[in-house]
Amino acid sequence: MEINGARLMGNIRTLGTLGINETGRSRLAASDEDKAGRDYVKGLFEEAGLEVVVDRIGNLYGIWRPEGCPDVDPVMTGSHIDSVINAGQYDGDLGVLSGLEVIRTLQEAGFRPSRPIVVVAFTNEEGVRYQPDMMGSLVYAGGQPLDEALDSIGTDGTRLGDELARIGYAGTIDPGDIKPATFVELHIEQGPILDVEGTQIGVVESLQGIHWKRITFHGAQNHAGTTPTSMRRDAGLAAAKVNVREREHALANDKFLCTVGTIALEPNAVNVIPDKATFTVDLRSPVKETLDSEDAGLEEYLLQVAEQEGLTVESEQLTCFDPVPFDEGVCQRIEASCEARGLSHRRITSGAGQDAQMMARICPTAMIFVPSVNGISHNPEEYSRDEDCVNGANVLLDVLVSLSE
Ligand code: HGY
Ligand code: MN
Ligand code: MN
């Protein structure tokens, strides 16, 4: 059996047009652009005759339970359709639209599943506007209280719960009411390994840990021209020292990464020494001990730099996700499909956070990766070849069939 590649890629390209603005494509969680994406995907679910359900954190489900299908725990697939700023059109979208495509293909083939099959688009996987990331699946898996998530205040000062209501996606059922037997997610690799190697499918057996912090240094605003260096209490310098130190640690250990992705200086004037620097750090490692020790070491360093530069410092932990092993049985089902289809494959760890890492807390879970050309992602240049996307969706088809026969 083969999915309809033209239909899948057409849906990906159409979804990819939503949220386009002068700088690129952005569909931040619970924004008007996210609403446009949700409305489009919901329409496709309805067109396929799926039961459409939205839960109270806004997760959007399409449930396929054909006549005579036992009402047992479903096989679930899906991903997210919210994006980062200036995003590509495959990150998350491929997983949701391939899950739908698999169901359409099975319907057309007259397949009679022994379990319902559910495709889900989780809320706020990216965590750009509201932290933490993977929020919809985290709440679903019981990792964050629903009300705490709904009360989260975005980088723009809005409250997530209000925004979900405003865009019409403050759903009715409690997150987690649908208890999946298994979860399988198709996603682009977003890194260079498969593309460089020429491997067609990544069998994702684990996922690295992620710690996010928001750090604020407070110093003294002063004149850039009259204040001697020895008298400066420069919050911006402190932030720079942290970034440099973290890069030195990352260069010394190929199993550790750090990114300072946001920084704001106040008063943010060319001739004024900044008295406030607010920035985020994104720490990643597949080794829990490494991540924990780098996190603790950074906290100590913050106090040292504050002492050296005559500042005060605040540090807020935004996420603290350990590395996650995925299910060996599901991985072997993915490999069996690759073998049957003659697709080259290899085990791989996800460098990116994924909704699957949260689903792994509640059911056997694994992921399928397809190559990202030149390993580019979180960038409008993000690109995966049609044939690779179709290969991934066909492998997803086989795995979902093997789980619901
Ligand atoms: O942060 C991540 O790795 C994911 O893209 N949310
Ligand atoms: Mn993603
Ligand atoms: Mn992403």
Short mmCIF file of C-alpha atoms and ligand atoms in Angstrom, two decimals:
data_model
loop_
_atom_site.label_atom_id
_atom_site.label_comp_id
_atom_site.label_asym_id
_atom_site.label_seq_id
_atom_site.Cartn_x
_atom_site.Cartn_y
_atom_site.Cartn_z
CA MET A 1 0.00 0.00 0.00
CA GLU A 2 1.29 3.55 -0.80
CA ILE A 3 0.09 6.91 0.41
CA ASN A 4 -1.02 9.53 -2.10
CA GLY A 5 2.19 11.55 -2.33
CA ALA A 6 0.72 14.34 -4.47
CA ARG A 7 -2.12 14.87 -1.97
CA LEU A 8 0.27 14.91 0.98
CA MET A 9 2.73 17.34 -0.60
CA GLY A 10 -0.13 19.54 -1.81
CA ASN A 11 -1.45 19.79 1.77
CA ILE A 12 2.05 20.56 3.09
CA ARG A 13 2.51 23.34 0.54
CA THR A 14 -0.92 24.82 1.26
CA LEU A 15 -0.36 24.79 5.02
CA GLY A 16 3.05 26.29 4.32
CA THR A 17 1.41 29.36 2.77
CA LEU A 18 -0.39 30.19 6.04
CA GLY A 19 1.36 32.65 8.31
CA ILE A 20 3.59 33.98 5.54
CA ASN A 21 4.57 37.60 6.20
CA GLU A 22 7.19 39.98 4.86
CA THR A 23 9.99 38.30 6.82
CA GLY A 24 9.04 34.65 6.35
CA ARG A 25 6.56 32.17 7.81
CA SER A 26 5.49 32.48 11.45
CA ARG A 27 2.59 30.69 13.16
CA LEU A 28 3.31 31.30 16.84
CA ALA A 29 1.12 29.33 19.25
CA ALA A 30 -2.43 30.69 19.60
CA SER A 31 -1.77 33.57 17.21
CA ASP A 32 -4.08 34.50 14.32
CA GLU A 33 -1.63 32.74 12.01
CA ASP A 34 -1.83 29.60 14.19
CA LYS A 35 -5.62 29.86 13.98
CA ALA A 36 -5.39 29.92 10.19
CA GLY A 37 -3.27 26.77 10.27
CA ARG A 38 -5.60 25.08 12.74
CA ASP A 39 -8.70 25.96 10.73
CA TYR A 40 -7.09 24.52 7.61
CA VAL A 41 -6.08 21.26 9.30
CA LYS A 42 -9.45 20.95 11.08
CA GLY A 43 -11.13 21.31 7.68
CA LEU A 44 -8.99 18.49 6.29
CA PHE A 45 -9.89 16.28 9.28
CA GLU A 46 -13.60 16.99 8.68
CA GLU A 47 -13.23 16.35 4.93
CA ALA A 48 -11.80 12.93 5.80
CA GLY A 49 -14.86 12.21 7.94
CA LEU A 50 -12.87 12.13 11.17
CA GLU A 51 -14.42 12.97 14.53
CA VAL A 52 -12.79 16.31 15.39
CA VAL A 53 -12.13 17.03 19.06
CA VAL A 54 -10.27 19.88 20.77
CA ASP A 55 -9.08 19.57 24.35
CA ARG A 56 -8.78 22.33 26.94
CA ILE A 57 -5.12 23.11 26.10
CA GLY A 58 -6.15 23.35 22.44
CA ASN A 59 -4.74 20.05 21.20
CA LEU A 60 -6.63 19.24 17.97
CA TYR A 61 -7.52 15.56 17.33
CA GLY A 62 -8.92 13.78 14.26
CA ILE A 63 -10.33 10.40 15.35
CA TRP A 64 -10.91 7.59 12.84
CA ARG A 65 -13.11 4.93 14.37
CA PRO A 66 -14.91 3.27 11.44
CA GLU A 67 -18.12 1.26 11.81
CA GLY A 68 -17.45 -1.93 13.77
CA CYS A 69 -14.07 -0.78 15.10
CA PRO A 70 -13.73 -1.76 18.77
CA ASP A 71 -13.77 1.21 21.14
CA VAL A 72 -10.33 0.43 22.61
CA ASP A 73 -7.24 2.59 23.22
CA PRO A 74 -6.29 4.09 19.86
CA VAL A 75 -3.05 4.12 17.96
CA MET A 76 -2.02 7.76 17.85
CA THR A 77 0.18 9.75 15.51
CA GLY A 78 0.74 13.45 14.89
CA SER A 79 2.99 16.35 15.74
CA HIS A 80 2.48 20.15 15.75
CA ILE A 81 1.60 22.92 13.31
CA ASP A 82 2.70 25.94 15.34
CA SER A 83 6.06 27.30 14.21
CA VAL A 84 9.03 29.38 15.29
CA ILE A 85 9.63 32.83 13.79
CA ASN A 86 10.71 32.72 10.10
CA ALA A 87 10.07 28.99 10.01
CA GLY A 88 10.20 26.32 7.37
CA GLN A 89 7.15 24.44 6.12
CA TYR A 90 8.00 20.86 7.17
CA ASP A 91 8.76 21.09 10.91
CA GLY A 92 5.71 19.52 12.59
CA ASP A 93 3.46 19.95 9.56
CA LEU A 94 4.87 16.80 7.95
CA GLY A 95 3.87 14.68 10.94
CA VAL A 96 0.32 15.96 11.25
CA LEU A 97 -0.45 15.90 7.52
CA SER A 98 1.18 12.48 7.04
CA GLY A 99 -0.93 11.07 9.87
CA LEU A 100 -4.01 12.35 8.09
CA GLU A 101 -2.74 11.03 4.74
CA VAL A 102 -2.23 7.56 6.22
CA ILE A 103 -5.83 7.53 7.47
CA ARG A 104 -7.13 8.71 4.06
CA THR A 105 -5.13 5.97 2.33
CA LEU A 106 -6.46 3.30 4.72
CA GLN A 107 -10.02 4.53 4.21
CA GLU A 108 -9.62 4.30 0.43
CA ALA A 109 -8.09 0.83 0.74
CA GLY A 110 -11.06 -0.36 2.83
CA PHE A 111 -8.73 -1.22 5.73
CA ARG A 112 -10.64 -2.21 8.89
CA PRO A 113 -8.51 -1.24 11.91
CA SER A 114 -8.82 -3.22 15.14
CA ARG A 115 -8.15 0.03 16.98
CA PRO A 116 -9.19 3.61 16.32
CA ILE A 117 -6.43 5.69 14.74
CA VAL A 118 -6.04 9.27 15.99
CA VAL A 119 -4.01 12.07 14.44
CA VAL A 120 -3.22 15.02 16.69
CA ALA A 121 -1.83 18.54 16.28
CA PHE A 122 -0.42 19.49 19.71
CA THR A 123 -0.57 23.06 20.98
CA ASN A 124 2.59 25.16 21.37
CA GLU A 125 5.26 22.62 20.56
CA GLU A 126 7.78 25.36 19.79
CA GLY A 127 7.56 27.31 23.03
CA VAL A 128 8.57 30.58 21.34
CA ARG A 129 5.66 32.72 22.57
CA TYR A 130 4.78 30.69 25.71
CA GLN A 131 7.27 28.53 27.60
CA PRO A 132 7.94 25.66 28.03
CA ASP A 133 8.03 24.08 24.61
CA MET A 134 6.10 20.89 23.88
CA MET A 135 3.45 22.39 26.18
CA GLY A 136 0.34 20.76 24.67
CA SER A 137 1.82 17.26 24.80
CA LEU A 138 3.42 17.93 28.22
CA VAL A 139 0.01 18.81 29.69
CA TYR A 140 -1.54 15.86 27.85
CA ALA A 141 1.02 13.49 29.39
CA GLY A 142 0.41 14.94 32.87
CA GLY A 143 3.75 16.77 33.03
CA GLN A 144 2.27 20.22 33.64
CA PRO A 145 -1.02 21.15 35.35
CA LEU A 146 -3.58 22.38 32.81
CA ASP A 147 -4.40 25.60 34.66
CA GLU A 148 -0.71 26.47 35.05
CA ALA A 149 -0.28 26.10 31.30
CA LEU A 150 -3.40 28.14 30.52
CA ASP A 151 -2.13 30.88 32.88
CA SER A 152 1.28 31.09 31.20
CA ILE A 153 2.10 34.62 30.11
CA GLY A 154 3.68 34.98 26.68
CA THR A 155 6.68 37.03 25.62
CA ASP A 156 4.05 39.53 24.38
CA GLY A 157 2.27 39.71 27.75
CA THR A 158 -0.78 37.73 26.65
CA ARG A 159 -2.22 34.78 28.62
CA LEU A 160 -2.35 31.50 26.71
CA GLY A 161 -5.83 30.57 27.94
CA ASP A 162 -7.23 33.91 26.74
CA GLU A 163 -5.56 33.55 23.35
CA LEU A 164 -6.87 29.99 22.86
CA ALA A 165 -10.38 31.26 23.62
CA ARG A 166 -9.88 34.23 21.27
CA ILE A 167 -8.90 31.99 18.33
CA GLY A 168 -11.70 29.53 19.10
CA TYR A 169 -9.53 26.61 20.28
CA ALA A 170 -10.25 26.50 24.01
CA GLY A 171 -11.56 22.96 23.77
CA THR A 172 -13.89 20.88 25.88
CA ILE A 173 -12.35 17.52 26.78
CA ASP A 174 -9.60 17.18 29.37
CA PRO A 175 -6.11 16.66 27.92
CA GLY A 176 -5.26 12.99 28.33
CA ASP A 177 -8.86 11.76 28.10
CA ILE A 178 -7.87 9.88 24.95
CA LYS A 179 -5.45 7.18 26.18
CA PRO A 180 -3.26 6.00 23.30
CA ALA A 181 -1.97 2.44 23.09
CA THR A 182 1.04 3.65 21.06
CA PHE A 183 2.31 6.94 19.65
CA VAL A 184 4.39 7.23 16.46
CA GLU A 185 5.58 10.61 15.12
CA LEU A 186 7.01 11.35 11.69
CA HIS A 187 9.29 14.41 11.62
CA ILE A 188 12.12 15.95 9.63
CA GLU A 189 15.54 15.38 11.22
CA GLN A 190 16.29 19.11 11.31
CA GLY A 191 19.98 18.18 11.44
CA PRO A 192 22.54 17.08 8.80
CA ILE A 193 23.18 13.40 9.61
CA LEU A 194 20.77 11.61 7.24
CA ASP A 195 21.40 14.07 4.41
CA VAL A 196 25.20 13.87 4.67
CA GLU A 197 25.12 10.08 4.90
CA GLY A 198 22.51 9.67 2.17
CA THR A 199 20.37 7.59 4.53
CA GLN A 200 16.65 7.65 3.74
CA ILE A 201 15.04 7.01 7.15
CA GLY A 202 16.08 7.75 10.72
CA VAL A 203 14.77 5.32 13.33
CA VAL A 204 14.61 7.63 16.34
CA GLU A 205 15.46 5.59 19.43
CA SER A 206 16.10 8.45 21.84
CA LEU A 207 15.99 12.21 22.29
CA GLN A 208 18.41 14.54 24.06
CA GLY A 209 17.60 16.47 27.22
CA ILE A 210 16.69 20.18 27.15
CA HIS A 211 17.14 22.81 29.89
CA TRP A 212 15.98 26.38 29.21
CA LYS A 213 16.67 29.35 31.50
CA ARG A 214 15.74 33.03 31.41
CA ILE A 215 18.54 35.06 33.06
CA THR A 216 18.48 38.72 34.05
CA PHE A 217 21.54 40.74 35.10
CA HIS A 218 21.00 44.11 36.81
CA GLY A 219 23.81 46.70 36.73
CA ALA A 220 24.04 50.48 36.55
CA GLN A 221 22.99 52.67 33.64
CA ASN A 222 25.68 55.22 32.87
CA HIS A 223 27.29 57.37 30.19
CA ALA A 224 29.25 55.45 27.53
CA GLY A 225 31.78 58.26 27.16
CA THR A 226 32.46 59.47 30.66
CA THR A 227 32.35 56.30 32.75
CA PRO A 228 35.79 54.72 33.25
CA THR A 229 35.83 50.98 32.56
CA SER A 230 36.75 50.25 36.19
CA MET A 231 33.59 51.99 37.36
CA ARG A 232 31.17 50.21 35.04
CA ARG A 233 28.46 47.81 36.15
CA ASP A 234 27.63 46.58 32.68
CA ALA A 235 24.77 44.05 32.46
CA GLY A 236 25.39 43.56 28.74
CA LEU A 237 29.00 42.54 29.32
CA ALA A 238 27.89 39.91 31.83
CA ALA A 239 25.49 38.36 29.33
CA ALA A 240 28.28 38.26 26.76
CA LYS A 241 30.62 36.54 29.24
CA VAL A 242 27.99 33.84 29.83
CA ASN A 243 27.56 33.21 26.10
CA VAL A 244 31.33 32.94 25.56
CA ARG A 245 31.77 30.60 28.54
CA GLU A 246 28.99 28.30 27.35
CA ARG A 247 30.49 28.17 23.85
CA GLU A 248 33.85 27.17 25.37
CA HIS A 249 32.13 24.33 27.24
CA ALA A 250 30.33 23.21 24.07
CA LEU A 251 33.59 23.23 22.11
CA ALA A 252 35.15 21.07 24.81
CA ASN A 253 32.35 18.47 24.76
CA ASP A 254 30.62 17.27 21.57
CA LYS A 255 27.73 16.00 23.68
CA PHE A 256 26.80 19.45 24.95
CA LEU A 257 25.21 22.40 23.18
CA CYS A 258 24.22 25.88 24.33
CA THR A 259 22.33 28.59 22.48
CA VAL A 260 21.61 32.15 23.54
CA GLY A 261 18.65 32.76 21.21
CA THR A 262 17.10 35.87 22.77
CA ILE A 263 18.70 38.90 24.44
CA ALA A 264 17.30 42.30 25.40
CA LEU A 265 19.38 45.17 26.80
CA GLU A 266 17.87 48.15 28.59
CA PRO A 267 17.68 51.02 27.98
CA ASN A 268 19.06 49.76 24.64
CA ALA A 269 20.73 52.98 23.57
CA VAL A 270 23.99 53.26 21.63
CA ASN A 271 25.66 55.59 24.15
CA VAL A 272 24.30 54.17 27.43
CA ILE A 273 25.85 51.37 29.49
CA PRO A 274 23.00 48.87 29.89
CA ASP A 275 21.75 48.37 33.43
CA LYS A 276 19.63 45.35 32.49
CA ALA A 277 20.28 42.31 30.27
CA THR A 278 17.58 39.67 29.91
CA PHE A 279 18.48 36.61 27.84
CA THR A 280 17.69 32.89 27.49
CA VAL A 281 20.00 29.91 27.36
CA ASP A 282 19.03 26.60 25.71
CA LEU A 283 21.23 23.76 27.06
CA ARG A 284 21.09 20.33 25.38
CA SER A 285 22.78 16.98 25.90
CA PRO A 286 21.88 13.31 25.37
CA VAL A 287 23.69 12.61 28.67
CA LYS A 288 21.65 13.50 31.77
CA GLU A 289 24.73 13.87 33.99
CA THR A 290 26.31 16.28 31.52
CA LEU A 291 23.17 18.39 31.30
CA ASP A 292 22.67 18.49 35.07
CA SER A 293 26.30 19.38 35.79
CA GLU A 294 26.43 22.04 33.07
CA ASP A 295 23.18 23.50 34.44
CA ALA A 296 24.54 23.61 37.99
CA GLY A 297 27.89 24.95 36.78
CA LEU A 298 26.18 27.74 34.90
CA GLU A 299 24.21 28.76 37.98
CA GLU A 300 27.49 29.08 39.90
CA TYR A 301 29.08 31.03 37.07
CA LEU A 302 26.18 33.50 37.07
CA LEU A 303 26.93 34.34 40.71
CA GLN A 304 30.66 34.66 39.96
CA VAL A 305 30.07 37.06 37.08
CA ALA A 306 27.62 39.09 39.16
CA GLU A 307 30.26 39.35 41.89
CA GLN A 308 33.04 40.28 39.44
CA GLU A 309 30.98 42.94 37.65
CA GLY A 310 29.12 44.36 40.67
CA LEU A 311 25.72 43.16 39.46
CA THR A 312 22.77 41.23 40.76
CA VAL A 313 21.36 38.28 38.82
CA GLU A 314 18.09 36.33 38.57
CA SER A 315 17.74 32.96 36.87
CA GLU A 316 14.38 31.39 36.00
CA GLN A 317 14.27 27.71 34.93
CA LEU A 318 11.90 27.50 31.95
CA THR A 319 12.31 23.80 31.07
CA CYS A 320 14.09 20.85 32.59
CA PHE A 321 13.51 17.82 30.34
CA ASP A 322 15.74 14.74 30.77
CA PRO A 323 16.94 12.71 27.78
CA VAL A 324 14.28 10.22 26.67
CA PRO A 325 14.66 6.63 25.42
CA PHE A 326 11.99 5.55 22.89
CA ASP A 327 10.34 2.14 22.60
CA GLU A 328 12.50 -0.64 21.10
CA GLY A 329 9.45 -2.53 19.82
CA VAL A 330 8.16 0.44 17.86
CA CYS A 331 11.68 1.09 16.53
CA GLN A 332 11.80 -2.47 15.23
CA ARG A 333 8.45 -2.02 13.49
CA ILE A 334 9.89 1.06 11.76
CA GLU A 335 12.97 -0.93 10.72
CA ALA A 336 10.80 -3.79 9.42
CA SER A 337 8.97 -1.34 7.16
CA CYS A 338 12.26 0.12 5.89
CA GLU A 339 13.56 -3.37 5.12
CA ALA A 340 10.35 -4.32 3.32
CA ARG A 341 10.48 -1.13 1.27
CA GLY A 342 14.22 -1.34 0.60
CA LEU A 343 14.83 2.00 2.34
CA SER A 344 18.23 2.65 3.91
CA HIS A 345 17.89 3.42 7.62
CA ARG A 346 19.88 3.97 10.81
CA ARG A 347 19.19 4.51 14.49
CA ILE A 348 19.42 8.15 15.50
CA THR A 349 18.90 10.44 18.50
CA SER A 350 16.68 13.50 18.13
CA GLY A 351 18.59 16.72 18.74
CA ALA A 352 15.31 18.62 18.73
CA GLY A 353 12.62 18.48 21.36
CA GLN A 354 9.52 16.66 20.14
CA ASP A 355 5.96 15.97 21.27
CA ALA A 356 6.92 12.29 21.19
CA GLN A 357 9.22 12.85 24.17
CA MET A 358 6.16 13.69 26.25
CA MET A 359 4.04 10.85 24.85
CA ALA A 360 6.83 8.42 25.79
CA ARG A 361 5.82 9.12 29.41
CA ILE A 362 2.43 7.45 28.89
CA CYS A 363 2.74 4.87 26.10
CA PRO A 364 5.24 3.02 23.85
CA THR A 365 6.53 5.73 21.52
CA ALA A 366 9.09 6.21 18.76
CA MET A 367 9.74 8.49 15.79
CA ILE A 368 10.55 8.31 12.11
CA PHE A 369 12.93 10.91 10.65
CA VAL A 370 13.40 11.94 7.04
CA PRO A 371 16.42 13.95 5.82
CA SER A 372 16.62 17.74 6.04
CA VAL A 373 18.64 19.00 3.08
CA ASN A 374 21.89 20.54 4.42
CA GLY A 375 20.49 20.00 7.91
CA ILE A 376 18.76 23.39 7.85
CA SER A 377 15.68 23.96 10.03
CA HIS A 378 13.95 26.73 12.00
CA ASN A 379 14.70 28.72 8.85
CA PRO A 380 12.65 29.42 5.68
CA GLU A 381 15.36 27.47 3.78
CA GLU A 382 14.25 24.29 5.60
CA TYR A 383 13.69 21.70 2.85
CA SER A 384 12.96 17.99 2.59
CA ARG A 385 12.62 16.32 -0.79
CA ASP A 386 9.12 15.15 -1.78
CA GLU A 387 10.34 11.57 -2.21
CA ASP A 388 11.79 11.58 1.30
CA CYS A 389 8.55 12.94 2.77
CA VAL A 390 6.59 10.28 0.89
CA ASN A 391 9.01 7.55 2.06
CA GLY A 392 8.49 8.68 5.64
CA ALA A 393 4.71 8.71 5.29
CA ASN A 394 4.76 5.22 3.74
CA VAL A 395 6.82 3.91 6.65
CA LEU A 396 4.35 5.59 9.02
CA LEU A 397 1.54 3.84 7.11
CA ASP A 398 3.16 0.43 7.59
CA VAL A 399 3.81 1.02 11.29
CA LEU A 400 0.26 2.24 11.99
CA VAL A 401 -1.17 -0.72 10.07
CA SER A 402 1.03 -3.15 12.01
CA LEU A 403 -0.17 -1.55 15.26
CA SER A 404 -3.87 -1.58 14.35
CA GLU A 405 -4.35 -4.79 12.37
O1 HGY B 1 13.18 23.31 20.82
C1 HGY B 1 13.06 22.34 20.09
O2 HGY B 1 13.98 21.57 19.94
C2 HGY B 1 11.76 22.08 19.35
O3 HGY B 1 11.90 22.57 18.03
N1 HGY B 1 10.65 22.69 20.02
MN MN B 2 9.00 20.13 15.39
MN MN B 3 10.71 23.15 15.74
#
